[in-house]
Short mmCIF file of N, CA and C in Angstrom, two decimals:
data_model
loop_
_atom_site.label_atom_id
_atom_site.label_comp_id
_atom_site.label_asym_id
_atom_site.label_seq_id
_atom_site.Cartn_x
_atom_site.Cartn_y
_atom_site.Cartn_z
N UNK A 1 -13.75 -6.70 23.65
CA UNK A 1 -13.72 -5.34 24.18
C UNK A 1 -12.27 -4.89 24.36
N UNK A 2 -12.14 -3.40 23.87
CA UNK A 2 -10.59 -2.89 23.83
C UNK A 2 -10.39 -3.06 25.40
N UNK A 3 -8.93 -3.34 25.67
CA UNK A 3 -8.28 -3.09 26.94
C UNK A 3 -7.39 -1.97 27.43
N UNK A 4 -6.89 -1.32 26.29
CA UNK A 4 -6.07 -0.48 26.23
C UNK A 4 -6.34 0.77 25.80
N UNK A 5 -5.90 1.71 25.81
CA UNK A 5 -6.28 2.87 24.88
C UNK A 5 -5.46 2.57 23.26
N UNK A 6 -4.66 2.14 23.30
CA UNK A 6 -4.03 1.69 21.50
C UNK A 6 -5.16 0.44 21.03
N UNK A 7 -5.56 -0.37 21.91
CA UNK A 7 -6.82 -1.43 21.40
C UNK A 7 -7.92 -0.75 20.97
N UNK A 8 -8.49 0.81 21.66
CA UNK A 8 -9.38 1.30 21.36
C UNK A 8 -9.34 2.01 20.29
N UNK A 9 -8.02 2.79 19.97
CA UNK A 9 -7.94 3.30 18.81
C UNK A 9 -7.75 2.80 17.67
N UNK A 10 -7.08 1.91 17.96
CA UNK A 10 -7.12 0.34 16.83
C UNK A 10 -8.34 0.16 16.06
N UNK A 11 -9.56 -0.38 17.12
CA UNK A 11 -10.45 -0.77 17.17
C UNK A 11 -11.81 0.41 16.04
N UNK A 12 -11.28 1.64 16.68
CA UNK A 12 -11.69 2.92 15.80
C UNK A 12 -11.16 3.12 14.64
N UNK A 13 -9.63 3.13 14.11
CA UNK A 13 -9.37 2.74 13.28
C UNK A 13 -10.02 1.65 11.76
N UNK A 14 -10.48 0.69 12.58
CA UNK A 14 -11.11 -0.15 11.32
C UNK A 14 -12.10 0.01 10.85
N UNK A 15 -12.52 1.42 11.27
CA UNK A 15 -13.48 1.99 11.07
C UNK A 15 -14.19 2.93 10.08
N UNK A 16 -12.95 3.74 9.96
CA UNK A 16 -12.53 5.30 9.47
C UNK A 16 -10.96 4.62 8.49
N UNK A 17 -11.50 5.40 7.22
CA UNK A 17 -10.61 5.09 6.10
C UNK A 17 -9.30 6.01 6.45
N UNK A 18 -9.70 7.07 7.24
CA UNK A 18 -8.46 8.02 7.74
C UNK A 18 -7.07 7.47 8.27
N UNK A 19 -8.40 6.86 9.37
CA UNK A 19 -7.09 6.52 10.64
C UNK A 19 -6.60 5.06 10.44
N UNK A 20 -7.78 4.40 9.30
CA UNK A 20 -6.93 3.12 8.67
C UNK A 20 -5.72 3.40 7.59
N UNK A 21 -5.41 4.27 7.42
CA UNK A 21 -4.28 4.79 6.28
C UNK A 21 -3.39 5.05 7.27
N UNK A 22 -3.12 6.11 8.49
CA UNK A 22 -2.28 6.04 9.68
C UNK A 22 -1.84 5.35 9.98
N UNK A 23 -3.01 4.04 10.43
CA UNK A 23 -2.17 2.70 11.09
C UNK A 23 -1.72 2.07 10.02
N UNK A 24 -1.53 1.76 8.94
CA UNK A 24 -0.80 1.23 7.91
C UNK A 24 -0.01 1.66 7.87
N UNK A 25 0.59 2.92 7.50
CA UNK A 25 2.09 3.64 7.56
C UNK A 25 2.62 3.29 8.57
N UNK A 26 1.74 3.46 10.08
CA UNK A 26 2.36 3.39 11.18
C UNK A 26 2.87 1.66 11.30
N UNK A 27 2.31 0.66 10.84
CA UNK A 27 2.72 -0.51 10.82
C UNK A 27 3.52 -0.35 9.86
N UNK A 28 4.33 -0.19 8.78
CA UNK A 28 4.77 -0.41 8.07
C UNK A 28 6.10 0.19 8.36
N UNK A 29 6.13 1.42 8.92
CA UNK A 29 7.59 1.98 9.53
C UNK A 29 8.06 1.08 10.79
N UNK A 30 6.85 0.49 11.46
CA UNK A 30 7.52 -0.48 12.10
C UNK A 30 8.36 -1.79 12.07
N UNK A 31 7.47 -2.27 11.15
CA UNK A 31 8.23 -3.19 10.22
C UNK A 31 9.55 -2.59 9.36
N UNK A 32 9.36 -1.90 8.69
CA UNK A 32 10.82 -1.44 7.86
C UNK A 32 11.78 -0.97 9.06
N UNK A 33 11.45 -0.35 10.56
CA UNK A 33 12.61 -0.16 11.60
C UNK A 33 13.27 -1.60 11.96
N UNK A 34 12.67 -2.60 12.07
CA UNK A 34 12.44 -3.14 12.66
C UNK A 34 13.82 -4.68 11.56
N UNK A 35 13.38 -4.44 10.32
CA UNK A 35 14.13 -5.43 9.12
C UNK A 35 15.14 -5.04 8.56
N UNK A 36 15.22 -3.25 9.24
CA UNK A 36 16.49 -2.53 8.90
C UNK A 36 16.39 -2.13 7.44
N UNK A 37 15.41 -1.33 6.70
CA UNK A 37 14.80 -1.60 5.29
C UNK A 37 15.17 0.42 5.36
N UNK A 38 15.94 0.89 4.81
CA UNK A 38 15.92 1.79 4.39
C UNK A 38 14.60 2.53 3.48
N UNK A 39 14.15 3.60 4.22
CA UNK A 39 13.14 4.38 3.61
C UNK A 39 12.82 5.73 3.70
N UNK A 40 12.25 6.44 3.45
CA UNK A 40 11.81 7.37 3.27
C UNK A 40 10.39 8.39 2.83
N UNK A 41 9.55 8.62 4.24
CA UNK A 41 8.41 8.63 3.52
C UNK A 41 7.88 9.83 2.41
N UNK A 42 7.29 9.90 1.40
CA UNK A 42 7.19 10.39 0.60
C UNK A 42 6.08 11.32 0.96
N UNK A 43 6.17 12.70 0.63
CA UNK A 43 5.72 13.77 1.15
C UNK A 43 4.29 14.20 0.45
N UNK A 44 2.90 13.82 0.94
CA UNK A 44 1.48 13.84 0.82
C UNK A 44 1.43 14.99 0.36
N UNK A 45 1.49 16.47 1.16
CA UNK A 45 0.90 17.25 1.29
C UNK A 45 0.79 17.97 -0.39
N UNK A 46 -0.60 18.57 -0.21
CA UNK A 46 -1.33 18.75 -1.26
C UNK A 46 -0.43 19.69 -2.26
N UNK A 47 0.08 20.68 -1.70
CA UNK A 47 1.43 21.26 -2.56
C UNK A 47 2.40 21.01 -3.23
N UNK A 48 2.87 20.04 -2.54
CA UNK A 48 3.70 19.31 -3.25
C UNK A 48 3.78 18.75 -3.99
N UNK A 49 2.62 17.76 -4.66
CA UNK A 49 2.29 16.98 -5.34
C UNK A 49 3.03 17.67 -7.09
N UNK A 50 4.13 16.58 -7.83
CA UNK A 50 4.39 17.40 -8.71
C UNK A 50 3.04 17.84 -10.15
N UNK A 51 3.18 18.81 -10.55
CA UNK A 51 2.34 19.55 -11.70
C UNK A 51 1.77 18.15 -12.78
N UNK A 52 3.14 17.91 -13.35
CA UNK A 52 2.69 16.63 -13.93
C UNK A 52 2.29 15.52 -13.77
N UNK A 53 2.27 15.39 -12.36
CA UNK A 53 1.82 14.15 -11.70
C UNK A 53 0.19 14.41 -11.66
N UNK A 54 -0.03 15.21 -11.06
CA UNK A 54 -1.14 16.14 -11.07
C UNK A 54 -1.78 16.08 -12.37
N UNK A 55 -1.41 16.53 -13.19
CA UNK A 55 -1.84 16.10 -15.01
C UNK A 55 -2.66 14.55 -15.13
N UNK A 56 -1.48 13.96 -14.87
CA UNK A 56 -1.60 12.43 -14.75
C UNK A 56 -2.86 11.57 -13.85
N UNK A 57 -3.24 12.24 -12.99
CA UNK A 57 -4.26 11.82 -12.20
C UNK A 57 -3.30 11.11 -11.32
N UNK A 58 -2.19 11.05 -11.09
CA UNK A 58 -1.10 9.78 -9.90
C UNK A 58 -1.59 10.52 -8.78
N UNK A 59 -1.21 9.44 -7.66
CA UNK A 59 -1.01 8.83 -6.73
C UNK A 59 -0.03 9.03 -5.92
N UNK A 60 0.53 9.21 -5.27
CA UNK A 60 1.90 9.10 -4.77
C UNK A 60 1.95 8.35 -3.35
N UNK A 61 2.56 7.06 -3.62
CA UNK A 61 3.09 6.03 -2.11
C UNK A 61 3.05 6.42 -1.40
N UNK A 62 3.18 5.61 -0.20
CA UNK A 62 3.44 6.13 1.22
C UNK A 62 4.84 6.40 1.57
N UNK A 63 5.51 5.43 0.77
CA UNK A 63 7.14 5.47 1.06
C UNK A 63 7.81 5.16 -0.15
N UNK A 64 9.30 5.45 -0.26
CA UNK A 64 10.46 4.95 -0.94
C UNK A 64 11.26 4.22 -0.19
N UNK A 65 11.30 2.79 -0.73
CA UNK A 65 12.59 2.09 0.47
C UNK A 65 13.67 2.15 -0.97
N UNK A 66 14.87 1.54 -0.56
CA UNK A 66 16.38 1.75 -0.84
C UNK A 66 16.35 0.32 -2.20
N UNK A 67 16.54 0.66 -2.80
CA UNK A 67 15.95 -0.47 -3.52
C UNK A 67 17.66 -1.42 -4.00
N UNK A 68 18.67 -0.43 -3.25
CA UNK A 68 19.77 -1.10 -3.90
C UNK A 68 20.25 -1.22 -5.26
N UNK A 69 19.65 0.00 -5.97
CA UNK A 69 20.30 -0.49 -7.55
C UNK A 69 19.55 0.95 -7.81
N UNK A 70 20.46 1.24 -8.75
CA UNK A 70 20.42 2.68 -9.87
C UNK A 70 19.20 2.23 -10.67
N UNK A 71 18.62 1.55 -11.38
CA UNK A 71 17.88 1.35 -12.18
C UNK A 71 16.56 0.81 -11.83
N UNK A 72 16.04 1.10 -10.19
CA UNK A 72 15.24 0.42 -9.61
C UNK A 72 15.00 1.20 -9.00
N UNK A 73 13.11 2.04 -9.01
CA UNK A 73 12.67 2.81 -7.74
C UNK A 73 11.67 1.95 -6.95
N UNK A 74 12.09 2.05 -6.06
CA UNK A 74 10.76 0.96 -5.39
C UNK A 74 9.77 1.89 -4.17
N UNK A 75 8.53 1.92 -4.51
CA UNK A 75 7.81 2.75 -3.60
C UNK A 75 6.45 1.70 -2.94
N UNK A 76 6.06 2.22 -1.62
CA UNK A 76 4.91 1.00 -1.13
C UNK A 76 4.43 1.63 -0.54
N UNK A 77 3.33 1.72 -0.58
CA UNK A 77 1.59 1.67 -0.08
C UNK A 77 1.71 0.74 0.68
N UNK A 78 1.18 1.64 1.96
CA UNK A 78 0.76 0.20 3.21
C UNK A 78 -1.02 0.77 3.12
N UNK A 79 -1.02 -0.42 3.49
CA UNK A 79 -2.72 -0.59 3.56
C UNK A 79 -3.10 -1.27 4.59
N UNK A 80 -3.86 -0.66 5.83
CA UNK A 80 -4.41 -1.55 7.12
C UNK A 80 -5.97 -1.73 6.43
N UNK A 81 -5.73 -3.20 5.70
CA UNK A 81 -7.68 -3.64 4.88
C UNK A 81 -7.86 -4.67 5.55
N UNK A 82 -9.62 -4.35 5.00
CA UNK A 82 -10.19 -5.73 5.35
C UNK A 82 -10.04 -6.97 4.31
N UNK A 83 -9.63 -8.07 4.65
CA UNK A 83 -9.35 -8.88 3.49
C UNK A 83 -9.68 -10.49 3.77
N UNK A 84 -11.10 -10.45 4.11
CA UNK A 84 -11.81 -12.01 4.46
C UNK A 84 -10.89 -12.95 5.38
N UNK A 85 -10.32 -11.97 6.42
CA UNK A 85 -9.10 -13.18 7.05
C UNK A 85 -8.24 -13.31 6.51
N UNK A 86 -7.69 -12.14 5.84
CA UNK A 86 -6.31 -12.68 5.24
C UNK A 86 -6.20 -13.79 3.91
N UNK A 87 -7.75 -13.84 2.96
CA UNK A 87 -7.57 -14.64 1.79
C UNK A 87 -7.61 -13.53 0.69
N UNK A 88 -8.05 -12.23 0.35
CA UNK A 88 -8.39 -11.59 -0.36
C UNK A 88 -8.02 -9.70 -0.09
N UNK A 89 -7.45 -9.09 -1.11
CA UNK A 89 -7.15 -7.88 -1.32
C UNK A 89 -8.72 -7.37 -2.30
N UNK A 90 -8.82 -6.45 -2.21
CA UNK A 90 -9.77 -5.77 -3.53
C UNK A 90 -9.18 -3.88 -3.32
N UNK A 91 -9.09 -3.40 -4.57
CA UNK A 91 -8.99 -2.07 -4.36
C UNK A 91 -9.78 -1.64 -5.70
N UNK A 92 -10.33 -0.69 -5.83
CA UNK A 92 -11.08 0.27 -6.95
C UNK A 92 -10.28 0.05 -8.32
N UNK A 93 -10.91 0.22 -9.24
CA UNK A 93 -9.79 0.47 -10.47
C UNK A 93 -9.81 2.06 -10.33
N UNK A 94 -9.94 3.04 -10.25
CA UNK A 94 -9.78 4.15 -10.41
C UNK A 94 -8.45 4.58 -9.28
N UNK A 95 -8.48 3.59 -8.35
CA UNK A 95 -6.87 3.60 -7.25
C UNK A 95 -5.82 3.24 -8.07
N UNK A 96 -6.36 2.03 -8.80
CA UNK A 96 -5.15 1.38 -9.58
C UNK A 96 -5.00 2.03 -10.45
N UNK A 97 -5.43 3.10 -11.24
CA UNK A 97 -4.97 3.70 -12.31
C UNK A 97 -4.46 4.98 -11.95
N UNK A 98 -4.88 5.61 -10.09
CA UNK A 98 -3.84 6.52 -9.78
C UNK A 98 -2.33 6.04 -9.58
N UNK A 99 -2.26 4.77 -9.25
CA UNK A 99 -1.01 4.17 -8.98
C UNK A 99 -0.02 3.72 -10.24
N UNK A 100 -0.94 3.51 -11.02
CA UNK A 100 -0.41 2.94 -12.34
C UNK A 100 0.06 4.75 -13.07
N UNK A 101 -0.31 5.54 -13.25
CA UNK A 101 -0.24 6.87 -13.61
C UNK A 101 0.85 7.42 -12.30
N UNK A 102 1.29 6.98 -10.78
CA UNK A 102 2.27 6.96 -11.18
C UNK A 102 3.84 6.57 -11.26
N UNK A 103 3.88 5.15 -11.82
CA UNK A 103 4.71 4.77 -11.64
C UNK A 103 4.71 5.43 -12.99
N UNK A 104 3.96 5.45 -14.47
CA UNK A 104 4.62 6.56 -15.49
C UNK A 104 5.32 7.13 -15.36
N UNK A 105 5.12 8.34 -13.94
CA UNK A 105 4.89 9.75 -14.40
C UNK A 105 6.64 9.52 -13.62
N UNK A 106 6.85 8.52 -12.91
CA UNK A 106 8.62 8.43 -11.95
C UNK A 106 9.23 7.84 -13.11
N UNK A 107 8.80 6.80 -14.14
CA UNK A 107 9.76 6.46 -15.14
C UNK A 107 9.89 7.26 -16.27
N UNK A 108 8.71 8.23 -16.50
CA UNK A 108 9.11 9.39 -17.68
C UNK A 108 10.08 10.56 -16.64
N UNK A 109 10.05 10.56 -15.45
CA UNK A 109 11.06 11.00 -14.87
C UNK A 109 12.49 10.92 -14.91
N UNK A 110 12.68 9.54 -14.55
CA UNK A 110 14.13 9.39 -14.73
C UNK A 110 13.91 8.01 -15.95
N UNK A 111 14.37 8.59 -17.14
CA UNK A 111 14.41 7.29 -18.36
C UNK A 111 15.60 6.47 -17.85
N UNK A 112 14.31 5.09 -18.29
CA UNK A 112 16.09 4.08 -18.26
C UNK A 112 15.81 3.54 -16.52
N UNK A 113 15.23 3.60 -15.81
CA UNK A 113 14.67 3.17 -14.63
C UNK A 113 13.37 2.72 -14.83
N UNK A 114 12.95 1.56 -13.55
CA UNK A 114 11.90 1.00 -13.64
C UNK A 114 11.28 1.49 -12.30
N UNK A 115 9.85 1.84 -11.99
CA UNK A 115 9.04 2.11 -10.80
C UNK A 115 8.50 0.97 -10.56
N UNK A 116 8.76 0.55 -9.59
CA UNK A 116 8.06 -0.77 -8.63
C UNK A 116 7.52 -0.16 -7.97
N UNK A 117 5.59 -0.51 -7.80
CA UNK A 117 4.69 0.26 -6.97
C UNK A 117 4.21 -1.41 -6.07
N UNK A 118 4.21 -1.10 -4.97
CA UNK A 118 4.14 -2.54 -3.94
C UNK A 118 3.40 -2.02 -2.91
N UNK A 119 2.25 -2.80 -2.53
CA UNK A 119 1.40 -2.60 -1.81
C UNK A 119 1.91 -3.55 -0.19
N UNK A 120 2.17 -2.96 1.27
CA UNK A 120 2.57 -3.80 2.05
C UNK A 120 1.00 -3.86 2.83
N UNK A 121 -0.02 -4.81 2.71
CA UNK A 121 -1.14 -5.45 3.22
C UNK A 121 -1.03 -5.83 5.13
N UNK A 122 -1.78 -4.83 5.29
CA UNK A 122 -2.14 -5.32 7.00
C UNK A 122 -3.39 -5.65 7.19
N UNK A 123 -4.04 -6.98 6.71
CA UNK A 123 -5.14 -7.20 7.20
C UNK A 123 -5.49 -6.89 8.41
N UNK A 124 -6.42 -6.36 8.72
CA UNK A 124 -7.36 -5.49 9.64
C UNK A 124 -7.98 -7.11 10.96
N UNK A 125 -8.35 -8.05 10.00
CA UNK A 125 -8.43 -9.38 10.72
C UNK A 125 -7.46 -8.97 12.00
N UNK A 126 -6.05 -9.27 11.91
CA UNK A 126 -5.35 -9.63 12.16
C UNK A 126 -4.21 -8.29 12.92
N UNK A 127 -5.04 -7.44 13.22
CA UNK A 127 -4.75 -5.71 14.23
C UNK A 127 -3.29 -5.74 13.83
N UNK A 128 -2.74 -5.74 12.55
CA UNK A 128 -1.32 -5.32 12.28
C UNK A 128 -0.21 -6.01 12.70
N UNK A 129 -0.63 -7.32 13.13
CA UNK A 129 0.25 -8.24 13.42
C UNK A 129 1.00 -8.72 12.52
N UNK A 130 0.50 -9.25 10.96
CA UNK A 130 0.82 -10.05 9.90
C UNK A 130 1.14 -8.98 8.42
N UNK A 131 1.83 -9.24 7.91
CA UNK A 131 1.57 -8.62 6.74
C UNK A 131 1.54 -9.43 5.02
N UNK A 132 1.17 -8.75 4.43
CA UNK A 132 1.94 -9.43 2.73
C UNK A 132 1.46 -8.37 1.83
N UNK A 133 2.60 -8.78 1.13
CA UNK A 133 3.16 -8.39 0.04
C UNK A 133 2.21 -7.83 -1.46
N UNK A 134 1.54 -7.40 -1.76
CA UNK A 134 1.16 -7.69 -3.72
C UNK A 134 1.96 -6.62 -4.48
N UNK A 135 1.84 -6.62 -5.40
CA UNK A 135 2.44 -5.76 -6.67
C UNK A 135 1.84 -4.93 -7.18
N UNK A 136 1.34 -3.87 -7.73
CA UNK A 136 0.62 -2.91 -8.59
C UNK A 136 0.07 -4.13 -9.56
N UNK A 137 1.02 -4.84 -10.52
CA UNK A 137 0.58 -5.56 -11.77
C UNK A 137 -0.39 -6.56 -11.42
N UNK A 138 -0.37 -6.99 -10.13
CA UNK A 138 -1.51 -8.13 -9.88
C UNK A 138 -2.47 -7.44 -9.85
N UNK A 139 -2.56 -6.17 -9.63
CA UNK A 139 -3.97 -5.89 -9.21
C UNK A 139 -4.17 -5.67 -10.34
N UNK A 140 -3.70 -5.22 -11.21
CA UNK A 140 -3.98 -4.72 -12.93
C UNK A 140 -4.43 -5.38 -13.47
N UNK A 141 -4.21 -6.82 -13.15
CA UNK A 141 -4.57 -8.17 -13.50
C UNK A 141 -5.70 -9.21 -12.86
N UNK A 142 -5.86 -8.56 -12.10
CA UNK A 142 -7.19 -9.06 -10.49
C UNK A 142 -8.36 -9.54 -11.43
N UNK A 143 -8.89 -10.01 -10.95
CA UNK A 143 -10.20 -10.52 -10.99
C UNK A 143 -11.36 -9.23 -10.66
N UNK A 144 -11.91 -8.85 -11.56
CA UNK A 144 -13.50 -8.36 -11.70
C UNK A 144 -14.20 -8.40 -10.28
N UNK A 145 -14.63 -7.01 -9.48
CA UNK A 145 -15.14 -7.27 -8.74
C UNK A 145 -16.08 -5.91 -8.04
N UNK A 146 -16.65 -5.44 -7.34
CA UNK A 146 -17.10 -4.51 -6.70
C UNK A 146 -16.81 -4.01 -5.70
N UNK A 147 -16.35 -2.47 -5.45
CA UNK A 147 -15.52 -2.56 -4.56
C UNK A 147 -15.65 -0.86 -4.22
N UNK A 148 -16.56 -0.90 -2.75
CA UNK A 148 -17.32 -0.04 -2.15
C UNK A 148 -18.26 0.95 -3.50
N UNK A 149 -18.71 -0.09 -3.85
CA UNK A 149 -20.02 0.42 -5.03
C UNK A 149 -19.03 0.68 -6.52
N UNK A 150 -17.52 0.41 -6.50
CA UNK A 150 -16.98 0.60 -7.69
C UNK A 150 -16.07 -0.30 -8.33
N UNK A 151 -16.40 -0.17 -10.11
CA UNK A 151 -15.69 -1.21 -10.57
C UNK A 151 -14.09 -1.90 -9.32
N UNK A 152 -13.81 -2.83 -9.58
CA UNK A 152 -12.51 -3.19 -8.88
C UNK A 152 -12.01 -4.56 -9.38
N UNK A 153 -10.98 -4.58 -9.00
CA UNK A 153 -10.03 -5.79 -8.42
C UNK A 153 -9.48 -6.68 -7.36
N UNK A 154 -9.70 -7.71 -7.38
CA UNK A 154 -9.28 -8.52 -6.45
C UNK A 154 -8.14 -9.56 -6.71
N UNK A 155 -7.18 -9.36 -5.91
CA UNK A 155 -6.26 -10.74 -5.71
C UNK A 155 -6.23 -11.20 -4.44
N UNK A 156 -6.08 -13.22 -4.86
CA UNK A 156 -6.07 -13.87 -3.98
C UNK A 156 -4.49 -13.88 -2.66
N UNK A 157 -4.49 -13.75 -1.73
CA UNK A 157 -3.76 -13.31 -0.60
C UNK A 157 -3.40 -14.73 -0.01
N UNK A 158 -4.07 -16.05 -0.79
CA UNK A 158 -3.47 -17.44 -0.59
C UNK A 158 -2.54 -18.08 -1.34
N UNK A 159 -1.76 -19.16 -0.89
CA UNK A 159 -0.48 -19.73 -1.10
C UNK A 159 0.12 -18.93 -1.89
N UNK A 160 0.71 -18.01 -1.06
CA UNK A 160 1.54 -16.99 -1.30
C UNK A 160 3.02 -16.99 0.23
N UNK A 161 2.97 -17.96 0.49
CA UNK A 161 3.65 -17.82 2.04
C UNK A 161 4.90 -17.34 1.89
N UNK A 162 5.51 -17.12 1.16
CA UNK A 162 6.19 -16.27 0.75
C UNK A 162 6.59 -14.27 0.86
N UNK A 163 5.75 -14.44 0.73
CA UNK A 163 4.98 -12.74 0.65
C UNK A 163 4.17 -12.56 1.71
N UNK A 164 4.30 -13.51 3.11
CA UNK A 164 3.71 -13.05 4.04
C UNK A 164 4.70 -12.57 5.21
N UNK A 165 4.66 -12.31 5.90
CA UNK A 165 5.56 -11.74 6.99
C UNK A 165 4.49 -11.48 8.79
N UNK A 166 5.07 -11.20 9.48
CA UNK A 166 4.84 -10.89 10.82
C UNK A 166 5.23 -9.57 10.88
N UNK A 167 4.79 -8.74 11.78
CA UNK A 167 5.04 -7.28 12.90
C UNK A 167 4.56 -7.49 13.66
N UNK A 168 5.51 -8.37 14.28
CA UNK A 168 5.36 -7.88 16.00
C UNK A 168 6.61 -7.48 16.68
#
């Protein structure tokens, strides 16, 4: 039982795909304040979205961090999921091909640069305490699976200790 009013909204959160997208950003700016990770979050609103991106069927991250190099965009999706305790990711293929459409649509942008699309994982298990790491390409590469009634992908979220981290 929640104790708090942030336990309760938490708790509502894992609920609602809304306010699970909130608390992911919201964990994830904590973490990037927190590792000193230069970023910038990338602007949702429905207007904005560029024309050709739009064409493309993309996606657009939650953020841009600093990637340190001219030839390197790096953008990340936080995700507060459910993921069997922290062994397993799954997302839709029709997500992965907004994401994949657009890291295109940023490298037919600027030629001669690469788009790194990186997913930062807050298992839901684990109320935003823990995080890790996957890549766009793993999931491209995932394992066959079903995923809320649609084709999908899954990668495994084990011996990876590497790519795991804490927020607290």
């Amino acid at each position: 039982m929640p104790k708090t009013i942030e336990e309760l909204r938490l708790a509502f959160a894992k609920t609602c795909p809304v306010q699970s997208g909130k608390y992911g950003e919201k964990f994830a700016r904590q973490w990037f304040k927190k590792n000193n990770w230069e970023f910038v979050d990338m602007d949702q609103s429905i207007g904005t979205k560029h024309e050709k991106l739009r064409a493309l069927g993309g996606k657009r991250p939650d953020f841009i961090v600093d990637s340190r190099s001219d030839l390197h965009v790096t953008t990340v999706d936080a995700k507060f999921a459910t993921t069997d305790d922290g062994k397993i990711f799954c997302m839709p293929d029709w997500e992965i091909e907004q994401y994949r459409m657009f890291k295109v649509f940023a490298e037919e942008e600027v030629p001669g640069t690469t788009c790194e699309v990186l997913f930062m994982i807050f298992p839901k298990e684990f109320n935003g305490k823990r995080l890790v790491w996957v890549d766009l390409s793993e999931l491209e590469n995932g394992a066959d699976v079903t995923v809320r009634g649609h084709p999908g992908k899954q990668v495994s979220l084990e011996n990876r200790d590497e790519l795991w981290d804490k927020n607290e």
